[in-house]
Coordinates of C-alpha atoms and ligand atoms in Angstrom, one line a residue:
M1322 CA 19.6 -9.0 -38.8
G1323 CA 22.6 -7.3 -36.8
R1324 CA 22.4 -6.2 -33.2
I1325 CA 20.8 -2.7 -32.5
G1326 CA 23.5 -0.4 -31.1
I1327 CA 23.9 3.2 -29.9
V1328 CA 25.3 5.3 -32.6
G1329 CA 25.2 8.7 -30.8
T1330 CA 24.7 10.0 -27.2
G1331 CA 23.9 13.6 -26.1
S1332 CA 23.0 15.2 -22.9
Y1333 CA 21.9 18.6 -21.6
L1334 CA 21.9 20.0 -18.0
P1335 CA 20.2 23.5 -17.3
E1336 CA 22.7 26.1 -16.2
K1337 CA 21.5 27.2 -12.8
V1338 CA 23.2 25.4 -10.2
L1339 CA 22.0 24.8 -6.6
T1340 CA 24.7 24.0 -4.1
N1341 CA 24.1 22.2 -0.6
Y1342 CA 25.2 25.6 0.8
D1343 CA 22.3 27.3 -0.9
L1344 CA 20.0 24.5 0.4
E1345 CA 21.4 25.4 4.1
Q1346 CA 19.9 29.0 3.8
F1347 CA 16.5 27.8 4.0
L1348 CA 16.6 24.2 5.1
D1349 CA 17.7 22.6 8.4
T1350 CA 20.6 20.7 6.6
S1351 CA 24.0 21.0 6.0
D1352 CA 26.6 20.3 3.3
E1353 CA 28.3 18.0 5.4
W1354 CA 25.2 15.8 6.1
I1355 CA 24.0 15.9 2.4
Y1356 CA 27.5 14.9 1.3
T1357 CA 28.3 12.3 3.7
R1358 CA 24.8 10.5 3.3
T1359 CA 24.4 10.8 -0.5
G1360 CA 27.5 12.1 -2.1
I1361 CA 25.8 15.2 -3.6
R1362 CA 27.3 18.6 -3.6
Q1363 CA 25.2 20.4 -6.1
R1364 CA 22.4 20.0 -8.6
R1365 CA 21.0 21.7 -11.6
V1366 CA 17.7 23.5 -11.9
A1367 CA 15.6 24.3 -14.8
A1368 CA 14.9 28.0 -15.9
P1369 CA 11.2 28.8 -15.2
E1370 CA 10.5 28.8 -19.0
Q1371 CA 12.1 25.3 -19.7
A1372 CA 9.8 22.4 -19.4
T1373 CA 11.2 18.8 -19.8
S1374 CA 10.8 18.7 -23.7
D1375 CA 13.1 21.8 -23.9
L1376 CA 15.8 19.8 -22.0
A1377 CA 15.1 16.9 -24.0
K1378 CA 15.5 18.8 -27.3
V1379 CA 18.9 19.9 -26.7
A1380 CA 20.1 16.4 -25.5
C1381 CA 18.5 14.9 -28.7
E1382 CA 20.2 17.3 -31.0
R1383 CA 23.5 16.5 -29.7
A1384 CA 22.7 12.9 -30.0
L1385 CA 21.5 13.2 -33.4
E1386 CA 24.8 15.4 -34.3
A1387 CA 27.0 12.5 -32.9
A1388 CA 25.0 10.0 -34.9
G1389 CA 25.4 12.3 -38.1
M1390 CA 21.6 12.6 -38.4
E1391 CA 19.0 15.0 -39.2
P1392 CA 15.7 15.4 -37.1
E1393 CA 13.5 14.6 -40.3
E1394 CA 15.4 11.1 -40.5
V1395 CA 14.2 10.0 -37.1
E1396 CA 11.4 7.4 -37.3
L1397 CA 10.5 6.6 -33.5
I1398 CA 10.9 8.8 -30.5
I1399 CA 10.6 7.3 -27.0
L1400 CA 10.9 9.6 -24.0
A1401 CA 11.4 8.4 -20.5
T1402 CA 9.9 10.7 -18.0
I1403 CA 7.9 11.1 -14.8
T1404 CA 7.6 14.9 -15.3
P1405 CA 6.3 15.4 -18.7
D1406 CA 5.4 18.9 -19.8
T1407 CA 1.8 17.7 -19.8
H1408 CA -0.2 14.5 -19.2
C1409 CA -2.0 15.3 -22.6
P1410 CA -0.3 15.3 -24.9
A1411 CA 2.7 13.1 -24.0
G1412 CA 6.2 14.7 -23.5
A1413 CA 7.4 13.0 -26.3
N1414 CA 4.8 14.8 -28.6
W1415 CA 6.1 18.2 -27.6
L1416 CA 9.7 16.9 -28.0
E1417 CA 9.0 15.6 -31.6
A1418 CA 7.3 19.0 -32.6
K1419 CA 10.2 20.9 -30.9
L1420 CA 12.9 18.8 -32.8
G1421 CA 11.2 19.2 -36.1
A1422 CA 11.0 15.5 -36.3
V1423 CA 8.3 15.4 -38.8
N1424 CA 8.4 12.0 -39.7
A1425 CA 8.6 10.5 -36.4
V1426 CA 6.1 8.8 -34.1
S1427 CA 6.6 9.5 -30.5
M1428 CA 5.4 8.2 -27.0
D1429 CA 6.3 8.5 -23.4
V1430 CA 7.5 5.6 -21.3
T1431 CA 7.1 5.9 -17.5
A1432 CA 9.3 3.7 -15.1
A1433 CA 10.7 6.4 -12.7
C1434 CA 14.3 6.1 -12.3
T1435 CA 14.6 3.0 -14.6
G1436 CA 12.9 4.7 -17.3
F1437 CA 15.8 5.0 -19.6
I1438 CA 16.3 1.2 -19.6
F1439 CA 12.5 0.6 -20.3
A1440 CA 12.6 3.0 -23.0
L1441 CA 15.6 1.4 -24.4
S1442 CA 14.0 -2.0 -24.5
V1443 CA 10.9 -0.5 -26.2
A1444 CA 12.7 0.9 -28.9
E1445 CA 15.1 -2.0 -29.4
Q1446 CA 12.1 -4.2 -29.8
Y1447 CA 10.4 -2.1 -32.7
L1448 CA 13.9 -1.8 -34.3
R1449 CA 14.3 -5.6 -34.1
C1450 CA 11.0 -6.4 -35.5
G1451 CA 11.8 -4.0 -38.4
T1452 CA 8.9 -1.7 -37.9
Y1453 CA 11.2 1.2 -37.8
R1454 CA 14.8 1.7 -38.7
N1455 CA 16.1 4.2 -36.1
A1456 CA 14.9 5.5 -32.7
L1457 CA 15.7 8.3 -30.6
V1458 CA 15.6 7.3 -27.0
A1459 CA 15.6 10.1 -24.4
A1460 CA 15.1 10.6 -20.8
S1461 CA 14.4 14.0 -19.2
E1462 CA 13.3 15.3 -16.0
V1463 CA 12.4 18.5 -14.3
M1464 CA 12.4 16.9 -10.7
T1465 CA 12.8 20.1 -8.9
R1466 CA 9.4 21.2 -9.8
T1467 CA 8.0 18.2 -8.1
L1468 CA 9.5 18.7 -4.7
D1469 CA 8.4 19.8 -1.2
W1470 CA 11.2 22.3 -0.4
N1471 CA 10.5 21.9 3.4
D1472 CA 11.0 18.0 3.2
R1473 CA 14.7 17.9 4.0
T1474 CA 15.0 14.1 3.4
T1475 CA 13.5 14.2 0.0
C1476 CA 14.3 17.6 -1.7
I1477 CA 18.1 17.5 -1.1
L1478 CA 18.3 14.4 -3.4
W1479 CA 16.9 15.5 -6.7
G1480 CA 18.1 18.0 -9.9
D1481 CA 17.0 18.4 -13.3
G1482 CA 18.4 17.3 -16.8
A1483 CA 18.4 15.2 -19.9
G1484 CA 20.2 12.5 -21.8
A1485 CA 19.5 10.9 -25.0
V1486 CA 20.8 8.2 -27.4
V1487 CA 20.3 7.2 -31.2
L1488 CA 19.6 3.5 -31.9
K1489 CA 20.3 1.6 -35.1
E1490 CA 21.2 -1.4 -36.6
V1491 CA 25.0 -2.2 -36.6
E1492 CA 27.1 -4.3 -38.7
D1493 CA 30.1 -5.1 -36.5
D1494 CA 29.9 -7.2 -33.2
S1495 CA 28.8 -4.1 -31.3
G1496 CA 25.4 -3.4 -29.9
I1497 CA 23.0 -4.3 -27.2
L1498 CA 23.7 -7.5 -26.0
S1499 CA 20.8 -7.8 -23.6
I1500 CA 18.3 -5.8 -21.7
H1501 CA 16.5 -7.2 -18.7
I1502 CA 13.5 -5.1 -17.0
H1503 CA 11.5 -5.8 -13.9
T1504 CA 8.7 -4.1 -11.6
D1505 CA 7.1 -4.8 -8.4
G1506 CA 3.8 -2.9 -8.2
A1507 CA 3.2 -4.2 -4.6
H1508 CA 5.7 -1.9 -3.1
G1509 CA 4.8 1.3 -5.3
D1510 CA 3.9 3.5 -2.4
T1511 CA 7.6 3.8 -1.2
L1512 CA 8.5 6.3 -4.1
L1513 CA 5.2 8.3 -4.8
L1514 CA 3.9 11.3 -6.7
P1515 CA 0.4 10.8 -5.3
G1516 CA -1.4 13.8 -6.9
G1517 CA -2.3 14.7 -10.4
G1518 CA -3.8 11.3 -11.5
S1519 CA -7.4 10.1 -11.4
K1520 CA -7.1 9.1 -7.8
T1521 CA -6.6 12.6 -6.7
T1522 CA -8.3 14.8 -9.4
P1523 CA -9.9 17.1 -9.7
I1524 CA -7.0 19.0 -7.9
S1525 CA -8.4 20.7 -4.9
H1526 CA -7.2 22.9 -2.1
E1527 CA -7.3 19.9 0.1
S1528 CA -5.0 18.1 -2.4
V1529 CA -2.5 20.9 -2.4
D1530 CA -2.4 21.4 1.3
K1531 CA -2.0 17.6 2.0
K1532 CA 1.1 18.1 -0.6
L1533 CA -0.1 15.4 -2.6
H1534 CA 1.3 16.9 -5.7
T1535 CA 5.0 16.7 -4.2
L1536 CA 7.3 13.7 -4.5
Q1537 CA 7.1 11.6 -1.1
M1538 CA 9.6 8.9 -0.1
I1539 CA 8.4 6.7 2.5
E1540 CA 10.9 5.0 4.5
A1541 CA 13.8 6.1 2.4
N1542 CA 16.2 4.1 4.2
Q1543 CA 14.4 0.8 3.3
S1544 CA 14.3 1.5 -0.2
F1545 CA 18.0 2.2 0.1
K1546 CA 18.5 -1.4 1.1
V1547 CA 16.2 -2.8 -1.7
A1548 CA 17.9 -0.4 -4.2
V1549 CA 21.4 -2.1 -3.4
K1550 CA 19.9 -5.6 -3.7
R1551 CA 18.2 -4.9 -7.0
F1552 CA 21.0 -2.9 -8.7
T1553 CA 23.2 -6.0 -7.9
E1554 CA 20.8 -8.6 -9.1
A1555 CA 20.2 -6.7 -12.3
C1556 CA 24.0 -6.7 -13.1
E1557 CA 24.3 -10.2 -12.2
E1558 CA 21.5 -11.1 -14.4
A1559 CA 22.9 -9.4 -17.5
L1560 CA 26.3 -11.0 -16.9
A1561 CA 24.8 -14.6 -16.4
H1562 CA 22.5 -14.2 -19.5
N1563 CA 25.5 -13.4 -21.7
G1564 CA 28.0 -15.9 -20.1
L1565 CA 30.3 -13.1 -19.0
D1566 CA 32.2 -12.2 -15.8
I1567 CA 32.3 -8.7 -14.1
S1568 CA 35.9 -8.5 -14.9
D1569 CA 34.9 -8.5 -18.6
V1570 CA 33.0 -5.1 -18.1
K1571 CA 34.8 -1.9 -18.8
V1572 CA 32.5 0.6 -16.8
I1573 CA 29.1 0.2 -14.9
I1574 CA 26.9 3.2 -15.6
P1575 CA 24.5 3.1 -12.9
H1576 CA 21.4 5.2 -12.0
Q1577 CA 22.9 7.9 -9.7
A1578 CA 20.5 7.5 -6.8
N1579 CA 22.9 7.9 -3.8
L1580 CA 26.8 7.3 -3.9
R1581 CA 26.6 4.9 -0.8
I1582 CA 24.0 2.8 -2.7
L1583 CA 26.7 2.5 -5.5
Q1584 CA 29.5 1.7 -3.1
A1585 CA 27.5 -0.9 -1.6
M1586 CA 26.7 -2.4 -5.1
A1587 CA 30.3 -2.3 -6.1
K1588 CA 31.3 -4.2 -2.9
R1589 CA 28.7 -6.9 -3.5
L1590 CA 30.0 -7.2 -7.1
N1591 CA 33.5 -7.2 -5.9
V1592 CA 34.5 -4.4 -8.2
P1593 CA 36.5 -1.4 -7.4
M1594 CA 34.6 2.0 -7.6
E1595 CA 37.1 2.9 -10.5
K1596 CA 34.7 0.7 -12.7
V1597 CA 31.5 2.4 -11.6
Y1598 CA 30.8 5.9 -13.3
V1599 CA 29.9 8.4 -10.8
N1600 CA 28.8 12.2 -11.4
I1601 CA 26.1 12.5 -8.6
E1602 CA 28.4 14.8 -6.9
R1603 CA 27.6 17.5 -9.6
Y1604 CA 24.0 16.7 -10.6
G1605 CA 22.2 14.7 -7.8
N1606 CA 19.5 12.3 -8.7
I1607 CA 17.8 13.1 -12.1
S1608 CA 15.5 10.1 -12.2
S1609 CA 15.3 8.5 -15.6
A1610 CA 17.8 11.0 -17.1
T1611 CA 20.8 10.0 -14.9
V1612 CA 21.9 6.9 -16.8
P1613 CA 21.9 8.5 -20.5
I1614 CA 23.6 11.6 -19.1
A1615 CA 26.4 9.6 -17.4
L1616 CA 26.8 7.4 -20.7
D1617 CA 27.2 10.4 -22.7
E1618 CA 29.8 12.0 -20.4
A1619 CA 31.5 8.7 -20.2
V1620 CA 31.7 8.4 -24.1
R1621 CA 33.0 12.0 -24.5
D1622 CA 35.6 12.0 -21.7
G1623 CA 36.9 8.7 -23.4
T1624 CA 36.2 6.5 -20.5
I1625 CA 34.0 4.2 -23.1
Q1626 CA 36.2 3.1 -26.2
K1627 CA 35.3 0.9 -29.2
G1628 CA 34.9 -2.5 -28.3
D1629 CA 34.3 -1.9 -24.6
L1630 CA 31.7 -3.8 -22.5
V1631 CA 29.3 -1.3 -21.0
L1632 CA 26.7 -2.3 -18.1
L1633 CA 23.8 0.1 -17.3
T1634 CA 21.8 -0.6 -14.2
A1635 CA 18.8 1.3 -12.6
F1636 CA 16.4 1.1 -9.7
G1637 CA 13.5 3.4 -8.9
G1638 CA 9.7 3.9 -8.1
G1639 CA 7.2 1.4 -9.2
L1640 CA 9.2 -0.2 -8.2
T1641 CA 11.3 -0.8 -11.4
W1642 CA 14.7 -2.0 -11.9
G1643 CA 16.8 -3.3 -14.7
S1644 CA 20.0 -3.8 -16.7
S1645 CA 21.3 -3.6 -20.1
L1646 CA 24.8 -4.9 -21.4
I1647 CA 26.1 -3.1 -24.3
R1648 CA 29.3 -3.8 -26.7
W1649 CA 30.5 -0.4 -27.6
Ligands
LIG800 O1 16.3 7.1 -7.0 C1 15.6 6.1 -6.7 C2 16.3 5.2 -5.7 N1 16.5 6.2 -4.5 C3 16.4 5.8 -3.3 O2 15.6 4.8 -3.2 C4 16.7 6.5 -2.0 C5 17.3 5.7 -1.3 N2 17.6 6.4 0.2 C6 18.4 7.2 0.5 O3 19.3 7.6 -0.4 C7 18.9 7.7 2.0 O4 17.9 6.8 2.8 C8 18.6 9.1 2.1 C9 19.7 10.1 1.6 C10 17.2 9.7 1.6 C11 18.5 9.2 3.9 O5 19.7 8.9 4.1 P1 19.8 7.9 5.7 O6 21.1 7.6 6.0 O7 18.9 6.7 5.3 O8 19.2 8.9 6.7 P2 17.9 8.6 7.5 O9 16.7 8.6 6.7 O10 18.2 7.3 8.4 O11 17.9 9.9 8.6 C12 18.9 9.9 9.7 C13 18.7 11.2 10.2 C14 17.3 11.6 10.7 O12 17.4 12.0 12.1 P3 17.3 11.2 13.3 O13 15.9 10.6 13.1 O14 18.4 10.3 13.2 O15 17.2 12.3 14.4 C15 16.8 12.5 9.8 O16 15.8 13.3 10.5 O17 19.1 12.4 9.3 C16 18.1 13.3 9.5 N3 17.9 13.9 8.3 C17 18.6 15.1 7.9 N4 19.5 15.7 8.5 C18 20.2 16.8 8.0 C19 17.2 13.6 7.0 N5 17.3 14.4 6.1 C20 18.3 15.5 6.6 C21 18.8 16.5 6.0 N6 19.9 17.2 6.7 N7 18.7 16.9 4.7

């Protein structure tokens, strides 16, 4: 069997833009602080009627169009998200229905900001086993509805959006060369959405008053350091596994967590920032969706050309981290 490759990419960002200046209106912060500490200037916010599957639907339609496929042809849908429309049914089930992917089976994968790489690995395994012939792998988040808008350390970071890819067996020497994923459950409380699960249900006035239903970042500057280490290790692991050097890689598509994290990673890998795809200035951190959105942009703006080596890497809550090396 040939390798499994990405044969189409798509993304969708909601129209509404929330700039750092908008945040200054109600938060003790400044554009200068946010930009110098994170690299973010603005983020997108989903419209009130848009849920995670609505954003994913558009990204998936664009990916299918790029792959020359119809929704009815899709056999497997994996949606990476920590903000599904509902906990039951899964976000992927809503997406399947909205897409009209009547012949697909669909499921969610939860791995926070590394979700897309986890979802890619699940789909790739199914395709390699021959269980399914193609897969739509999407990542979509409405992070802005998980935020405490009074918590200036956390709320300035996040935004909404979706990205998607179509996977199929490819016949040339392109395709996914490797995927490595890792978790460390012992440090799960550093990036946490405590409410809504069995630990805190039924939802009570107390749980709402304690802000258990909003995203919490405990010692964010500690996770900054761990992120730099894990991003770098994940890239090195992919290169070592394939017997390749970072100089062979055309572009690194990292999870857009913080520009300074990406700069520190580039320094450790000894690569110029020109090799690192960055769009955090426009979108902020969209958790699992940042990698496929950046990948789609890099494909569409010509950064990625046929034959190029592309290195995906991410780190996030869980803790989770991973990488994937792809020959385009
Ligand atoms: O996607 C998953 C991976 N992402 C992460 O793991 C996040 C990693 N962490 C980060 O990106 C950074 O730690 C932050 C951007 C969250 C914070 O940047 P920092 O350079 O680590 O700042 P800090 O937390 O050390 O805070 C420095 C100061 C504090 O004031 P004092 O204590 O020095 O007086 C904060 O209160 O900046 C203050 N501060 C702010 N000031 C203005 C915190 N947030 C803000 C704000 N505006 N929005």
